[in-house]
Short mmCIF file of the C-alpha atoms (twelve columns), coordinates in Angstrom:
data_MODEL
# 
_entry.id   MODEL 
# 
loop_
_atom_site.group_PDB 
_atom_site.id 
_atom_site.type_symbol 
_atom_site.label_atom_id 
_atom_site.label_alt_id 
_atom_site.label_comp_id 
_atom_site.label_asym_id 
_atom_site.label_seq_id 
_atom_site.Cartn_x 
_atom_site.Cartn_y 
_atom_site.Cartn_z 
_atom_site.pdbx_PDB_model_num 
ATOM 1   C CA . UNK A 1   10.727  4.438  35.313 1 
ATOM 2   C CA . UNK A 2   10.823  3.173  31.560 1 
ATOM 3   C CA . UNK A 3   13.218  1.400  30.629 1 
ATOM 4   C CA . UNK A 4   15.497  3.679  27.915 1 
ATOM 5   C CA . UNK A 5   18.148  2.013  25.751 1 
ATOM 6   C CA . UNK A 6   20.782  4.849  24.351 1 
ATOM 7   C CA . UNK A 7   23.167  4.600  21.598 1 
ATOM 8   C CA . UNK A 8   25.322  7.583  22.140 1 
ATOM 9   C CA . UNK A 9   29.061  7.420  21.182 1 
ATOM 10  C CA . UNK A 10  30.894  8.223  24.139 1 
ATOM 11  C CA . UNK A 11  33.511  9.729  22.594 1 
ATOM 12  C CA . UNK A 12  33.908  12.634 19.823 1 
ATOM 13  C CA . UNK A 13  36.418  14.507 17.743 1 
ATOM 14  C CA . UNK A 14  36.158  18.120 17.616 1 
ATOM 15  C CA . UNK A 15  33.655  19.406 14.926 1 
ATOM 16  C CA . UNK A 16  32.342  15.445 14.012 1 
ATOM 17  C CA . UNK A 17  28.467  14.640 13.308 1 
ATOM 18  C CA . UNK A 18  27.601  11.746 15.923 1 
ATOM 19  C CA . UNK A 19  24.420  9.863  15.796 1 
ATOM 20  C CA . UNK A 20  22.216  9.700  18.723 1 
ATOM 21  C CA . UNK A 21  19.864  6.612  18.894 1 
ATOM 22  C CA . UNK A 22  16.793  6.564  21.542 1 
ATOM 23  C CA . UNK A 23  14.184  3.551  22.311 1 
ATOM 24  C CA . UNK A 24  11.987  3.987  24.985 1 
ATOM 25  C CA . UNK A 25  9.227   1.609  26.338 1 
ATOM 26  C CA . UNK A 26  6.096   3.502  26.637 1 
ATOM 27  C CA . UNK A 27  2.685   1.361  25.464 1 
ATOM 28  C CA . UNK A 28  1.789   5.060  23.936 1 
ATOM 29  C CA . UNK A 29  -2.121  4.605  24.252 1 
ATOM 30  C CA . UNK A 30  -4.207  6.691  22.103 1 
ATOM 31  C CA . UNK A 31  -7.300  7.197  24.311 1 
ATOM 32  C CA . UNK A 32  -9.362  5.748  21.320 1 
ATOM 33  C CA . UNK A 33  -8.714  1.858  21.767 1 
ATOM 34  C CA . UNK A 34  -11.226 -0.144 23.810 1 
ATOM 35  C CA . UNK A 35  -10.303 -2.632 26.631 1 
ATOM 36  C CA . UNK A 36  -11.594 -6.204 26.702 1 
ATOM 37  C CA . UNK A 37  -14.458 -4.937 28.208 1 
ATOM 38  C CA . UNK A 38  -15.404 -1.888 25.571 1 
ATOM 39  C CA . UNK A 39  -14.553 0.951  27.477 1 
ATOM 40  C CA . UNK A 40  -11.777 3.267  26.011 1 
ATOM 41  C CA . UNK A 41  -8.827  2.512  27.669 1 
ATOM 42  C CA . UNK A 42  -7.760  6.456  28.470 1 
ATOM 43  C CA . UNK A 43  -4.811  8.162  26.695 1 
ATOM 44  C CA . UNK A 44  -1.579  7.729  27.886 1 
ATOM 45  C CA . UNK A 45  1.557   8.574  25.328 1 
ATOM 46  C CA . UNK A 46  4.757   10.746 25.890 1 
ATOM 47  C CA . UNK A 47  4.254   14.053 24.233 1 
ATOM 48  C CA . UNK A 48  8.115   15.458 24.070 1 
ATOM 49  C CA . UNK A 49  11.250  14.397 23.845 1 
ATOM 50  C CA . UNK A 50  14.345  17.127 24.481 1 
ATOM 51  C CA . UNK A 51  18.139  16.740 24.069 1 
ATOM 52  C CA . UNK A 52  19.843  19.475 25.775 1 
ATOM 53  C CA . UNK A 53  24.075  19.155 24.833 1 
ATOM 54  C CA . UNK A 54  26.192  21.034 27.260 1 
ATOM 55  C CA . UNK A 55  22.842  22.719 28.708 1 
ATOM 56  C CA . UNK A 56  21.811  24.083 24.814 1 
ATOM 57  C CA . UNK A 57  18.650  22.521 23.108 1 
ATOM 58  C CA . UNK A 58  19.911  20.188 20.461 1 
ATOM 59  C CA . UNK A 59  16.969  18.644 19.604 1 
ATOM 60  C CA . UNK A 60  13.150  18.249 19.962 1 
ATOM 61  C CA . UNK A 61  10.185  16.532 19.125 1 
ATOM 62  C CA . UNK A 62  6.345   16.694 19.498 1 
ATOM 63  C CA . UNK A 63  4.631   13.505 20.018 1 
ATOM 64  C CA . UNK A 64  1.176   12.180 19.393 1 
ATOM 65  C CA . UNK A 65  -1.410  10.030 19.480 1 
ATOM 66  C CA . UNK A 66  -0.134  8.514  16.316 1 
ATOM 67  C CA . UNK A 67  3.201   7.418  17.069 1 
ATOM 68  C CA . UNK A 68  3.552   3.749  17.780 1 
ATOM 69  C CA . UNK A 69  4.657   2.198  21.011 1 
ATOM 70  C CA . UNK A 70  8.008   2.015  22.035 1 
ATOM 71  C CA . UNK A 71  9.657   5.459  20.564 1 
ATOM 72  C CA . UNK A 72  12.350  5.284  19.128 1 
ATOM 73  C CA . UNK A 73  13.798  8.717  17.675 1 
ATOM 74  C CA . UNK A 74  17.059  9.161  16.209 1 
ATOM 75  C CA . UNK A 75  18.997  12.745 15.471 1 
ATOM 76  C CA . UNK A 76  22.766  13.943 14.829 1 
ATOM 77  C CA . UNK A 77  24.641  16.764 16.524 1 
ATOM 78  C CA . UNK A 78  28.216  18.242 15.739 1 
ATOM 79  C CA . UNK A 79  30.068  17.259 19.026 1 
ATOM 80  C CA . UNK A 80  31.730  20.964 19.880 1 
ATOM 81  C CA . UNK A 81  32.924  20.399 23.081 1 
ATOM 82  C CA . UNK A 82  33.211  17.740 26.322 1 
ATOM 83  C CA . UNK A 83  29.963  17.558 28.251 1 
ATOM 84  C CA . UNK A 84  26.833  16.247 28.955 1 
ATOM 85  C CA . UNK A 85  23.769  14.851 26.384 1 
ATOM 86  C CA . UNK A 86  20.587  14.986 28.569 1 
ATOM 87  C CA . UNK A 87  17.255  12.884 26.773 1 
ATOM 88  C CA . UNK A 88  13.997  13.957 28.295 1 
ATOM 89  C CA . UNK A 89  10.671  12.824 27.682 1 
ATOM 90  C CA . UNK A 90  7.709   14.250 29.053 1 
ATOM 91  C CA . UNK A 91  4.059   12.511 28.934 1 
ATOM 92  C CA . UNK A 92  0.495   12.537 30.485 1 
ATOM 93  C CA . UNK A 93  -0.131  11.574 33.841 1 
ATOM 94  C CA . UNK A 94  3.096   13.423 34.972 1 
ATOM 95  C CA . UNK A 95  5.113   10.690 32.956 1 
ATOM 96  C CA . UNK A 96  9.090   12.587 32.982 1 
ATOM 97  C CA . UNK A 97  12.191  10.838 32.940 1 
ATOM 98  C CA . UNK A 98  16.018  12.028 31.779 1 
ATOM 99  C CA . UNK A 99  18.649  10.157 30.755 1 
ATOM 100 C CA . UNK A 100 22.103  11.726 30.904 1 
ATOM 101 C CA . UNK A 101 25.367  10.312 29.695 1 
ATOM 102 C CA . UNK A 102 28.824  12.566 29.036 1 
ATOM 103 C CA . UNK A 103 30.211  13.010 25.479 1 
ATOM 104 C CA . UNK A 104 34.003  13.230 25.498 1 
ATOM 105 C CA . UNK A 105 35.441  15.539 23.057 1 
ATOM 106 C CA . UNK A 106 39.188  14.989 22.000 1 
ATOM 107 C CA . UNK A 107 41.757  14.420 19.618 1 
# 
């Protein structure tokens, strides 16, 4: 597993924009670079990132070649009710990991 660090609020009043801050540490390899040795080092970079909020699709992104190592991706969302923010990323060689921390929403 990568190691993810979150910034999520963990608590919300009804109807308030909360910023959601992601890092993740991926080397995000192009396919393009060679090695010591000269041979292309082969691609390797995470290709989407999802935030589902109380099981509804908040948020995505499409990833490439192009972005630099270590991720980071930052996004707002209207906190409407108590439940969970779940942070996927998917990537080549079967690279898939999900975070998921609970958003409290209260007076």
């Amino acid at each position: 597993m990568a190691r993810v660090l979150l910034n999520i609020p963990r608590s919300a009043k009804p109807g308030e924009v909360i910023a959601i801050r992601t890092l993740i540490q991926h080397n995000m390899e192009t396919g393009y670079r060679p090695g010591a040795d000269g041979v292309v080092l082969p691609r390797d970079i995470i290709r989407r990132f999802t935030a589902t909020y109380d099981g509804v699709e908040v948020f995505a992104a499409e990833l490439s070649p192009a972005i630099a190592a270590n991720p980071f991706l930052s996004f707002t969302l209207v906190a409407t009710t108590t439940g969970p923010l779940a942070l996927r990323w998917q990537g080549d060689n079967g690279f898939d990991q999900t975070e998921t921390r609970e958003i409290t929403v209260a007076e």
